[in-house]
PDB file of C-alpha atoms and ligand atoms in Angstrom:
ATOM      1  CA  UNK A   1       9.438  22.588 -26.498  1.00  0.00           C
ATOM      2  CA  UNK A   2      12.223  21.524 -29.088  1.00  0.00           C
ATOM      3  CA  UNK A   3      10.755  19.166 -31.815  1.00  0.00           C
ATOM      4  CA  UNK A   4      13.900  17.290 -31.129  1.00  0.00           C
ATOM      5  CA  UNK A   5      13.221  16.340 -27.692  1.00  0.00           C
ATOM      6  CA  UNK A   6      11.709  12.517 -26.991  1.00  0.00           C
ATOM      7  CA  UNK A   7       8.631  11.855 -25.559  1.00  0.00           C
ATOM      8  CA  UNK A   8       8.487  10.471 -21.643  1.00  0.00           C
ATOM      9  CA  UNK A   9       5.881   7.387 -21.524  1.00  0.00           C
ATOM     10  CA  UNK A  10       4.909   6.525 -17.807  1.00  0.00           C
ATOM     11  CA  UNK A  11       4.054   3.327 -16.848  1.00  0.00           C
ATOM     12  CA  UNK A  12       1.130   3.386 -14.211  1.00  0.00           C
ATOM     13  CA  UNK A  13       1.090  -0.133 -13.788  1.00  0.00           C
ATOM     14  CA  UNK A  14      -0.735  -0.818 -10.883  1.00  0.00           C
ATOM     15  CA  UNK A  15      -2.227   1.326  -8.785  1.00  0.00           C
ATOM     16  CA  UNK A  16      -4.619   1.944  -5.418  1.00  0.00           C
ATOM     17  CA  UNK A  17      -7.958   1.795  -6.984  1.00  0.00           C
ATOM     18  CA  UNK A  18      -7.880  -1.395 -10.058  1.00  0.00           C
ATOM     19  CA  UNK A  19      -8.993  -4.885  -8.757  1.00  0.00           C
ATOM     20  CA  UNK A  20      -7.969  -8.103 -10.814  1.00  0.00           C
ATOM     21  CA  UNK A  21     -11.289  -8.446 -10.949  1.00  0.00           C
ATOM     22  CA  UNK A  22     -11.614  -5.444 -13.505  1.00  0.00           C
ATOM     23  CA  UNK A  23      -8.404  -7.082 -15.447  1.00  0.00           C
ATOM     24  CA  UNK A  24      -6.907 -10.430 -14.558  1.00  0.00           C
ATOM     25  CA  UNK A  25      -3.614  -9.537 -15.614  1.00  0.00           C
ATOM     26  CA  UNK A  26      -3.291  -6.527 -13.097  1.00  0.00           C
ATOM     27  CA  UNK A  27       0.569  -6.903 -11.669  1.00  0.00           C
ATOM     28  CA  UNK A  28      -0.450  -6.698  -7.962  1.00  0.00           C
ATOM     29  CA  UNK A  29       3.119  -8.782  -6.479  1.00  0.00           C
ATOM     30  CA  UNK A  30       6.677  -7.845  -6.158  1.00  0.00           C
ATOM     31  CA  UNK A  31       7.556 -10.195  -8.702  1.00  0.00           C
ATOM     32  CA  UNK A  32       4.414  -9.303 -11.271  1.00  0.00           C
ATOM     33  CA  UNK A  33       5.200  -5.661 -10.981  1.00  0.00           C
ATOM     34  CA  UNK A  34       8.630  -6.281 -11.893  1.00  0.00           C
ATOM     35  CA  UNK A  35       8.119  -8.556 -14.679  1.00  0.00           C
ATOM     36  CA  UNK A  36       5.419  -5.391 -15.578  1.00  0.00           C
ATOM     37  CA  UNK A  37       8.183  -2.863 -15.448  1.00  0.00           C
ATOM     38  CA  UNK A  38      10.276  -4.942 -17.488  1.00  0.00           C
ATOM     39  CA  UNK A  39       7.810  -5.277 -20.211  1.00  0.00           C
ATOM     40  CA  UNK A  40       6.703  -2.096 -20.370  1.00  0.00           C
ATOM     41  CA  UNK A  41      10.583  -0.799 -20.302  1.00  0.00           C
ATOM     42  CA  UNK A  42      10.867  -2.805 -23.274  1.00  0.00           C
ATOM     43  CA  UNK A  43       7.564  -1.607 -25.073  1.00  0.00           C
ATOM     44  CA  UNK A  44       9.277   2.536 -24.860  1.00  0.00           C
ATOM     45  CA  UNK A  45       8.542   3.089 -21.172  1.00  0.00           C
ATOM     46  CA  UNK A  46      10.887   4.797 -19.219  1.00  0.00           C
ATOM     47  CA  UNK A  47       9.526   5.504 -15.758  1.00  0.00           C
ATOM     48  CA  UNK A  48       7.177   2.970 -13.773  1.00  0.00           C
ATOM     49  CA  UNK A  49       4.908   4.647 -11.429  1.00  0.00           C
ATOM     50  CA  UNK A  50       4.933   2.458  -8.477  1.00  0.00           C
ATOM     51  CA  UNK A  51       2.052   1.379  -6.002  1.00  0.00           C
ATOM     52  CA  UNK A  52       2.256  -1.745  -3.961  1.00  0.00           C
ATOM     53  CA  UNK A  53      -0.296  -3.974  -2.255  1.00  0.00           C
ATOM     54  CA  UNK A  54      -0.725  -6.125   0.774  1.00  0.00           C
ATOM     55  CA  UNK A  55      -1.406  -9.850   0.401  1.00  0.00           C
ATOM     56  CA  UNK A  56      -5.262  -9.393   0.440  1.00  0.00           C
ATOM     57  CA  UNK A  57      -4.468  -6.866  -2.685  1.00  0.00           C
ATOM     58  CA  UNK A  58      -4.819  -3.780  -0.789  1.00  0.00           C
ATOM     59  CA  UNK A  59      -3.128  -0.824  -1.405  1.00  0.00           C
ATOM     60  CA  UNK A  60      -0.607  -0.281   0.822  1.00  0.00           C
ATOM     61  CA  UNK A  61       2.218   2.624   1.822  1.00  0.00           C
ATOM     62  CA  UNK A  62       4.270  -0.776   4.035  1.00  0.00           C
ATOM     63  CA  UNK A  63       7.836   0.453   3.231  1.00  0.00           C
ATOM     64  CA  UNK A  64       8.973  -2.984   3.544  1.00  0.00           C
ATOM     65  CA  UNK A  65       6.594  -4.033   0.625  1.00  0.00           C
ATOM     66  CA  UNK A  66       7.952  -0.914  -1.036  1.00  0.00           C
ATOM     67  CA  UNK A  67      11.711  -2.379  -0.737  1.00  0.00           C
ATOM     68  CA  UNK A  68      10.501  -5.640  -2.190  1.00  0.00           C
ATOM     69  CA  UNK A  69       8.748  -4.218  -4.854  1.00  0.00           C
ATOM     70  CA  UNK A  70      11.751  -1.905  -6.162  1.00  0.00           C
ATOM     71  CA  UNK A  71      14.477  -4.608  -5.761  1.00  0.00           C
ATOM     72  CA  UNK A  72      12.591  -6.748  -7.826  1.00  0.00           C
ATOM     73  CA  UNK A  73      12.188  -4.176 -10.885  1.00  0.00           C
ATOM     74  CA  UNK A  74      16.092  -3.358 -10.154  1.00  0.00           C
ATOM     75  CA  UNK A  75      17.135  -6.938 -10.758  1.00  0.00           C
ATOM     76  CA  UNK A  76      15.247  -6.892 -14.697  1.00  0.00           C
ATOM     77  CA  UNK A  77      15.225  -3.020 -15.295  1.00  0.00           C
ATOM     78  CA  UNK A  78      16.796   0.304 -15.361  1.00  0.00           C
ATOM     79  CA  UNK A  79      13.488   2.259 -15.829  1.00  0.00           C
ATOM     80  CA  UNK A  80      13.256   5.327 -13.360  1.00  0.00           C
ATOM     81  CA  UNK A  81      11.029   4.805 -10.472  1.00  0.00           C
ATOM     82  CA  UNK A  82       8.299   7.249  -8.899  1.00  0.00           C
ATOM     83  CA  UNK A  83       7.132   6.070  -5.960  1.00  0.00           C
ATOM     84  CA  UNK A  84       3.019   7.409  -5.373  1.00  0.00           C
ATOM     85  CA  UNK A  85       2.747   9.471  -2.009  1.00  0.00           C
ATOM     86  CA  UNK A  86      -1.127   9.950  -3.240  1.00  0.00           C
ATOM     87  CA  UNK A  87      -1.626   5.889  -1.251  1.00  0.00           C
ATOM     88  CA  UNK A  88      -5.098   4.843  -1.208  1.00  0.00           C
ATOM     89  CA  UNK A  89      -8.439   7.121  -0.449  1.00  0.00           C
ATOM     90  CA  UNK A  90      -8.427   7.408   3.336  1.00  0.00           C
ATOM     91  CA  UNK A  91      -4.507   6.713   3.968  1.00  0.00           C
ATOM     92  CA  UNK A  92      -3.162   9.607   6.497  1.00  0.00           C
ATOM     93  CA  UNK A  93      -0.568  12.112   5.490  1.00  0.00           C
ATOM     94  CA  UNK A  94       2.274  10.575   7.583  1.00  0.00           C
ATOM     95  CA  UNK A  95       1.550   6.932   6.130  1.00  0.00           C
ATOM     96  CA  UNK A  96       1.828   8.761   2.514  1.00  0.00           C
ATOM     97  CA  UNK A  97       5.299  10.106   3.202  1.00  0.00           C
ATOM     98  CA  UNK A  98       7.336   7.150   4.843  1.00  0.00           C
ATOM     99  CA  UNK A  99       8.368   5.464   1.941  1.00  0.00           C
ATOM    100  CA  UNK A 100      10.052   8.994   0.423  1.00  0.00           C
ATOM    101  CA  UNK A 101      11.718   9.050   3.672  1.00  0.00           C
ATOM    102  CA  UNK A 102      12.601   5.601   4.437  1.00  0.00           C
ATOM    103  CA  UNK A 103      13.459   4.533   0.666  1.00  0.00           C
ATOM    104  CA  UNK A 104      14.266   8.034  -0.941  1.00  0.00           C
ATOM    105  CA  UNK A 105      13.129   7.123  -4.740  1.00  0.00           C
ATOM    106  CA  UNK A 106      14.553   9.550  -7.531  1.00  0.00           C
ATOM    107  CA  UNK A 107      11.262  10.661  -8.058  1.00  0.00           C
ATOM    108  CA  UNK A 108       7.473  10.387  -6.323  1.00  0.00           C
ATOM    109  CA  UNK A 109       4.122  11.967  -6.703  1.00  0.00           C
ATOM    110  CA  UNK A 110       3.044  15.260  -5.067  1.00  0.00           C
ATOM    111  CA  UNK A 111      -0.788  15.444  -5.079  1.00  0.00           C
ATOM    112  CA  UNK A 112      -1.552  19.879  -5.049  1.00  0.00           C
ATOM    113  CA  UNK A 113      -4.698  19.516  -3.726  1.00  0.00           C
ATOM    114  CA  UNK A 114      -8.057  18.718  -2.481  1.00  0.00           C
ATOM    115  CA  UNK A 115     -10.174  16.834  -4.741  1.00  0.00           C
ATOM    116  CA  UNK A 116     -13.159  14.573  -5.789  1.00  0.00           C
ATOM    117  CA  UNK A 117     -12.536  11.066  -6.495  1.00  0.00           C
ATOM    118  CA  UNK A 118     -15.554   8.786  -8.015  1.00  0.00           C
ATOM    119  CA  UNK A 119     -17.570   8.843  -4.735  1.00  0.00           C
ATOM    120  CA  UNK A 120     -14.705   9.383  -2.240  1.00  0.00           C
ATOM    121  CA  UNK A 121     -12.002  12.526  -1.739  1.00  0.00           C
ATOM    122  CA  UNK A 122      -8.848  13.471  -1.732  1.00  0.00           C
ATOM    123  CA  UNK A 123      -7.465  15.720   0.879  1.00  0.00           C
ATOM    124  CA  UNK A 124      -4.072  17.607   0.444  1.00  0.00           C
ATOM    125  CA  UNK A 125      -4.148  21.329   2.138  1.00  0.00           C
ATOM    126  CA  UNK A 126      -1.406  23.861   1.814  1.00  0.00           C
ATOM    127  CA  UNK A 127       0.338  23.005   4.813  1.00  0.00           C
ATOM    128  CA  UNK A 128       0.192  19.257   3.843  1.00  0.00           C
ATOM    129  CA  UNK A 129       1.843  20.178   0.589  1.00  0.00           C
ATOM    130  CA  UNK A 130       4.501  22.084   2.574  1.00  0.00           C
ATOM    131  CA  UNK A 131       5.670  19.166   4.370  1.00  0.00           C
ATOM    132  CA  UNK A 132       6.320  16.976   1.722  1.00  0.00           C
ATOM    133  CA  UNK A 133       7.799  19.428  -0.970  1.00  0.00           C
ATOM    134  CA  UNK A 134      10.428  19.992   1.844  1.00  0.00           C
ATOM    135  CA  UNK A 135      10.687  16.443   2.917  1.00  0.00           C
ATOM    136  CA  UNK A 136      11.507  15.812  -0.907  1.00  0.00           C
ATOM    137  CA  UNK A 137      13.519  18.798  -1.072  1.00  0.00           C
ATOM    138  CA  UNK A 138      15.695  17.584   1.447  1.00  0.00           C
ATOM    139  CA  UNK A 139      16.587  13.958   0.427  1.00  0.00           C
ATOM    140  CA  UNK A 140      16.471  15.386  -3.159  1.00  0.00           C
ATOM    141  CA  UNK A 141      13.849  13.213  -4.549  1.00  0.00           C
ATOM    142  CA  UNK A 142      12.071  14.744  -7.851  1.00  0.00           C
ATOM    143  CA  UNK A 143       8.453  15.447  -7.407  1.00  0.00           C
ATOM    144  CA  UNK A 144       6.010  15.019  -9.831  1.00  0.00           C
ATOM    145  CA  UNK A 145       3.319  17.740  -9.365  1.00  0.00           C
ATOM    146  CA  UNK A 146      -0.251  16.182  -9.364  1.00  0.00           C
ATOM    147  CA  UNK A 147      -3.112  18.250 -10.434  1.00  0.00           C
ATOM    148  CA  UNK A 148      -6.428  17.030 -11.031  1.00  0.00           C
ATOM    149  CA  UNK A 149      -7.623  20.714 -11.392  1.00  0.00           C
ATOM    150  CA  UNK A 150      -6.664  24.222 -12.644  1.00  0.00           C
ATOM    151  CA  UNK A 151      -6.697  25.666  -8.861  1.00  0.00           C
ATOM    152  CA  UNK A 152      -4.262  22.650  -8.151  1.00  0.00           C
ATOM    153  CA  UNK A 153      -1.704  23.875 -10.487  1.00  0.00           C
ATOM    154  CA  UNK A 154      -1.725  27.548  -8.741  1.00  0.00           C
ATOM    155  CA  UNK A 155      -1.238  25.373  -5.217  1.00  0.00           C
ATOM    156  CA  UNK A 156       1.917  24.225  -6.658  1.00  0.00           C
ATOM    157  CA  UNK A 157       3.014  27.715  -7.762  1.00  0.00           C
ATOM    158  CA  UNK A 158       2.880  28.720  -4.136  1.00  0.00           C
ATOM    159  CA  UNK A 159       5.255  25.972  -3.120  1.00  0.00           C
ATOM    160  CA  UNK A 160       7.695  27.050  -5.613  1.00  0.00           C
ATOM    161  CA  UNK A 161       7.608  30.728  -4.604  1.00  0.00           C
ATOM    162  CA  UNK A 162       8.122  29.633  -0.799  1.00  0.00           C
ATOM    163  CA  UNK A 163      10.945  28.022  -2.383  1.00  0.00           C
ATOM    164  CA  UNK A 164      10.327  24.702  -1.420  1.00  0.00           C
ATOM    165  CA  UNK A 165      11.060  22.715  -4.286  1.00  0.00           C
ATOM    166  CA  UNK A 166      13.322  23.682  -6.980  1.00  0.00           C
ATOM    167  CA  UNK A 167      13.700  23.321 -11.023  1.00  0.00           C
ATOM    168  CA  UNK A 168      13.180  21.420 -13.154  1.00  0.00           C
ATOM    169  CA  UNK A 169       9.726  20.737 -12.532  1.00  0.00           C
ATOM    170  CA  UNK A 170       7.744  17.843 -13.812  1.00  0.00           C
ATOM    171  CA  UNK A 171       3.818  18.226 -13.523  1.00  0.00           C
ATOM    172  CA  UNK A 172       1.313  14.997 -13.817  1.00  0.00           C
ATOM    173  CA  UNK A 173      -1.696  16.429 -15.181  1.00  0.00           C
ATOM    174  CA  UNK A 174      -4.623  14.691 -14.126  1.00  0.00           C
ATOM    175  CA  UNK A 175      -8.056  14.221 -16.176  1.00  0.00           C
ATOM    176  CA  UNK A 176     -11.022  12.319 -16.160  1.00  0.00           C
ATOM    177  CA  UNK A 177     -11.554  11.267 -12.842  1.00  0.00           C
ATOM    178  CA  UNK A 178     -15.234  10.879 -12.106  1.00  0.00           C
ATOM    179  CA  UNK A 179     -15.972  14.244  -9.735  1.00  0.00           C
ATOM    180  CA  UNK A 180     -13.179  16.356 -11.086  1.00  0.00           C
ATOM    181  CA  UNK A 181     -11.942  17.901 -14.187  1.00  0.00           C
ATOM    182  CA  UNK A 182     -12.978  16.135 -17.592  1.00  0.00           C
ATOM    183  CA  UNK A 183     -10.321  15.860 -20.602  1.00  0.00           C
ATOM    184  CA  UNK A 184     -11.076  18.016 -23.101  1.00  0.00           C
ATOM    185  CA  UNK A 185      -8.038  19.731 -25.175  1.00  0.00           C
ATOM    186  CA  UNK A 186      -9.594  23.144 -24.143  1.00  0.00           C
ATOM    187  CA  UNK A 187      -8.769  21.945 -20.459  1.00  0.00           C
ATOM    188  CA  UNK A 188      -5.974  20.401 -20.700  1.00  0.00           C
ATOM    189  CA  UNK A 189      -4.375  23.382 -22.631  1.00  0.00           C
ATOM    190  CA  UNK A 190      -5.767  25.703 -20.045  1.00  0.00           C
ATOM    191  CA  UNK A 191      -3.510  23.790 -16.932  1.00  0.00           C
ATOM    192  CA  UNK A 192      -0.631  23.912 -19.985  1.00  0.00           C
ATOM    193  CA  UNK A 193      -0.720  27.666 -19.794  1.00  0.00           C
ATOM    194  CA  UNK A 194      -0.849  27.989 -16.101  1.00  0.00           C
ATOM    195  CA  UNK A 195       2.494  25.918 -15.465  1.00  0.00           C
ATOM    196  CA  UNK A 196       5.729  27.324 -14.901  1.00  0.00           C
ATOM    197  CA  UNK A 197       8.390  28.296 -17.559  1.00  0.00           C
ATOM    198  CA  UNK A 198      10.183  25.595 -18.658  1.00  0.00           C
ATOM    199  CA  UNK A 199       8.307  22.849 -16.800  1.00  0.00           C
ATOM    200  CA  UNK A 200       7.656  19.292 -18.316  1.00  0.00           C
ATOM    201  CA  UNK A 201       4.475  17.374 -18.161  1.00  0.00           C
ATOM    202  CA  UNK A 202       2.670  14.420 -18.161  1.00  0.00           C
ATOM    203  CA  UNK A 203      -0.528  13.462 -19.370  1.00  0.00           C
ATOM    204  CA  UNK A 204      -2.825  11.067 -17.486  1.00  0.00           C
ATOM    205  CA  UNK A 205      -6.517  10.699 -18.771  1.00  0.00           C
ATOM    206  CA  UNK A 206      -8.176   8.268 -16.842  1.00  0.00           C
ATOM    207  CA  UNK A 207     -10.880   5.418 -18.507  1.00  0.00           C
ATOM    208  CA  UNK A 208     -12.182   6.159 -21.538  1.00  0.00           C
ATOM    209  CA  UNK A 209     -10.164   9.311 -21.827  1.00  0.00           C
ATOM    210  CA  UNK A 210      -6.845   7.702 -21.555  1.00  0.00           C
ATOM    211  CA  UNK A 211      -6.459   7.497 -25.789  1.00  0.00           C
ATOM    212  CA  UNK A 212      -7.760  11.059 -26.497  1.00  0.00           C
ATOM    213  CA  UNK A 213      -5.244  12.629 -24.000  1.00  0.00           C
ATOM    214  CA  UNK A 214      -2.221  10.995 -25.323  1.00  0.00           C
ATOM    215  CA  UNK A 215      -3.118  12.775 -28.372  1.00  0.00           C
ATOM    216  CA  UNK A 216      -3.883  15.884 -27.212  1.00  0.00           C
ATOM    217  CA  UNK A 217      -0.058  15.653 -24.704  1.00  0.00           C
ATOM    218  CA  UNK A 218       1.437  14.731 -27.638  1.00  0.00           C
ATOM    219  CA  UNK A 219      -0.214  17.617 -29.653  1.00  0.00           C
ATOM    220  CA  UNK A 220       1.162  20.423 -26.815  1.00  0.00           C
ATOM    221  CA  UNK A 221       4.611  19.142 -26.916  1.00  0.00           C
ATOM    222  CA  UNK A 222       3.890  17.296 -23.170  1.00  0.00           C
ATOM    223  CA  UNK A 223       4.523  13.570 -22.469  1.00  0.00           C
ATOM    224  CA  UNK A 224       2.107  10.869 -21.558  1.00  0.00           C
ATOM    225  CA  UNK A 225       1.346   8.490 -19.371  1.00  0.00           C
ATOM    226  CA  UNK A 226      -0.858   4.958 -19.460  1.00  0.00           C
ATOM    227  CA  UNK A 227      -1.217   1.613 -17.801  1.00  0.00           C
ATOM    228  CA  UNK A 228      -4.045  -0.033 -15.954  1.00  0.00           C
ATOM    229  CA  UNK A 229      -3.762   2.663 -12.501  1.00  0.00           C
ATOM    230  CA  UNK A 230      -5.591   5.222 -15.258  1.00  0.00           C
ATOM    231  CA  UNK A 231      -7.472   2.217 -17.731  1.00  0.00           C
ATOM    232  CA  UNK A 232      -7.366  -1.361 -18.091  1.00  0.00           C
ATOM    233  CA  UNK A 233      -8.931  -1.474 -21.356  1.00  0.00           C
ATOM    234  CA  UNK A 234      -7.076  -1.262 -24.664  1.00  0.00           C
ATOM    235  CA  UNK A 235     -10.212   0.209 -26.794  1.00  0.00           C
ATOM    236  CA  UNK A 236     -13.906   0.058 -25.598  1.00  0.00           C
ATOM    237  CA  UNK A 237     -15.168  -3.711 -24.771  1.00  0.00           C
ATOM    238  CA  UNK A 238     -11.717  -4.987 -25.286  1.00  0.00           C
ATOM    239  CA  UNK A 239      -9.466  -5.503 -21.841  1.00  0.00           C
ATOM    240  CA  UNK A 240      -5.419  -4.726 -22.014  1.00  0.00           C
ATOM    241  CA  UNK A 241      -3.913  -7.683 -22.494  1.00  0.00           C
ATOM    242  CA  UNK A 242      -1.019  -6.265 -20.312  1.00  0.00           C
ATOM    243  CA  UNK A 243       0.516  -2.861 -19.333  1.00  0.00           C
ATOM    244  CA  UNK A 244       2.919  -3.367 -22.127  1.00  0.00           C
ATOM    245  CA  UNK A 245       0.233  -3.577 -24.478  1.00  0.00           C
ATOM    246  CA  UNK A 246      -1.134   0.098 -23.695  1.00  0.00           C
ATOM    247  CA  UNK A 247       2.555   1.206 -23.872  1.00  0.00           C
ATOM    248  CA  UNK A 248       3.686  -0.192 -26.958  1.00  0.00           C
ATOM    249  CA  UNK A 249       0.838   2.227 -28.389  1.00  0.00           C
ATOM    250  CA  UNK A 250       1.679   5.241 -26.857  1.00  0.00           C
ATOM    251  CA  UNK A 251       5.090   4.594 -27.977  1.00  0.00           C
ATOM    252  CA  UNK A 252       3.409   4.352 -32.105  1.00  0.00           C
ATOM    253  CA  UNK A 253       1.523   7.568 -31.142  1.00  0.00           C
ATOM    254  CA  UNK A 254       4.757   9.232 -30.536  1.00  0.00           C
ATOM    255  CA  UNK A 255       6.576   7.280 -33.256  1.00  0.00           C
ATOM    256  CA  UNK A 256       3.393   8.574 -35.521  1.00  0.00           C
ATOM    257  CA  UNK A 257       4.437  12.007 -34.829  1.00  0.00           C
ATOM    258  CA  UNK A 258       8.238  11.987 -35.162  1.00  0.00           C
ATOM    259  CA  UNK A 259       9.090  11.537 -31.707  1.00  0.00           C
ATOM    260  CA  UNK A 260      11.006   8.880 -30.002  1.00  0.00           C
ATOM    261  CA  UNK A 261       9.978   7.309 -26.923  1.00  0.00           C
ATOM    262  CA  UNK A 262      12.235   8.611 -24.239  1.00  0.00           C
ATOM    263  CA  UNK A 263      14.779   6.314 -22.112  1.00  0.00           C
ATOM    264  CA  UNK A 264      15.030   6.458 -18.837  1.00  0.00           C
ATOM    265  CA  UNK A 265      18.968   8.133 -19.505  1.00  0.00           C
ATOM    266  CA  UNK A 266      16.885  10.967 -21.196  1.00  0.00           C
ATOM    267  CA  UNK A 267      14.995  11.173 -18.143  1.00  0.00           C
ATOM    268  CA  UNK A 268      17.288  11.455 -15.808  1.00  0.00           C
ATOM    269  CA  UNK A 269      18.841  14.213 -17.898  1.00  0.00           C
ATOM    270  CA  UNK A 270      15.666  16.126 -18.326  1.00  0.00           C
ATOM    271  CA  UNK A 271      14.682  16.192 -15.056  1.00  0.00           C
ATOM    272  CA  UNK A 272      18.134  16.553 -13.150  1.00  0.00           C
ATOM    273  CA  UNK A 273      17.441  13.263 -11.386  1.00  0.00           C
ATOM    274  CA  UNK A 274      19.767  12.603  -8.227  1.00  0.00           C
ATOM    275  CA  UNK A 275      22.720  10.168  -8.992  1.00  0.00           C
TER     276      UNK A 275
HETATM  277 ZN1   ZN B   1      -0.780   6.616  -8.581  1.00  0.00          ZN
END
């Protein structure tokens, strides 16, 4: 990685799992979630990672709630959108994908595998993965690679020698859930050396290892990623005031070590986003 290049902040602002009952100010409407995005644009963000919910607060993979949601952010803010196709424990593979094929977002999530998650699971097999790498594939939408464990990262490999999704690839690095890999740097660095040349990442530590891994991204040249999907608190006993509060941090992190906070331009540049 060139010491010139920018660092890529993510935005997860909302996600399946977090309750307003763990933080109040959880963006959980079309219009909160916009007003989110454009806050957290503002604070160095330059892609929002987009979940939605019903109006009982439930995650949801409704593509018309989907359409809401983006036109909203569209109206206040340019920031790049990744739709999740991970949904909500329990949702079915076919429920995952109809937003990517309905709404075709320039990028989504691409969860590589099976996995532990707090007391539930996560089930993505090979032939799973094959459907929607070539789904994306063929309307062109970016994926970002999900792995929540070394063997994960290997599952992708074997999409990209079937040829099934092509460069350049962006990899969301998963750590900290409860039931699957920790953060440590040692781990992190080990996915780091298992990716493929040339690929970008993002960091994700989830709860209390959020701060540590922005750190540790930032110290292996990779980009990072916060917001209350991974941790709604801003440091231990406090709660985020907001999403832009977590960002405008990981934005002095990078400041702190020389690097600009990425716009969402730079991103589309990096990752050869369709126009
Ligand atoms: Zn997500």
């Amino acid at each position: 990685m060139s010491l010139d290049r920018k660092v890529v902040i993510t935005c997860a602002c909302t996600g399946a799992e977090t309750s307003k009952a763990q933080n109040p100010a959880l963006p959980v409407t079309s219009d909160e979630i916009a007003t989110a995005a454009e806050e957290a644009r503002a604070a160095g963000a330059a892609i929002l990672h987009l979940h939605v919910r019903d109006a009982a607060g439930k995650a949801t993979q409704d593509v018309g709630t989907f359409r809401r949601a983006i036109e909203a952010i569209r109206k206040k803010t340019d920031i790049v959108i990744e739709l999740t196709t991970g949904g909500a424990v329990g949702d079915t593979p076919q429920e995952r994908l109809r937003p990517i094929k309905e709404l075709e977002p320039e990028m989504a999530s691409l969860d590589c595998g099976t996995v532990n998650f707090g007391n539930d699971y996560i089930v993505n097999t090979l032939p799973v993965m094959r459907e929607f790498a070539a789904e994306f594939r063929a309307r062109r939408v970016r994926p970002t690679f999900e792995c929540f464990d070394l063997g994960h990262v290997y599952a992708s490999l074997a999409l990209i020698k079937e040829g099934l999704v092509e460069p350049p690839y962006h990899y969301g690095l998963v750590l900290g859930v409860p039931g699957a890999l920790p953060y440590g740097v040692r781990e992190l660095a080990a996915m780091v050396d298992a990716l493929p040349e040339g690929a970008e990442y993002t960091v994700m530590g989830i709860g209390r290892s959020s701060l540590p891994s922005q750190f540790g991204s930032i110290a292996l040249g990779g980009w990072i990623r916060v917001g209350f999907e991974d941790n709604v608190y801003y440091s231990k006993g406090r709660l985020a005031a907001s999403n832009a509060e977590l960002v405008e941090r990981a934005a002095r992190i990078a400041r702190e070590a020389s690097l600009e906070p990425a716009t969402p331009a730079d991103v589309r540049d990096y990752l050869k986003l369709r126009p």
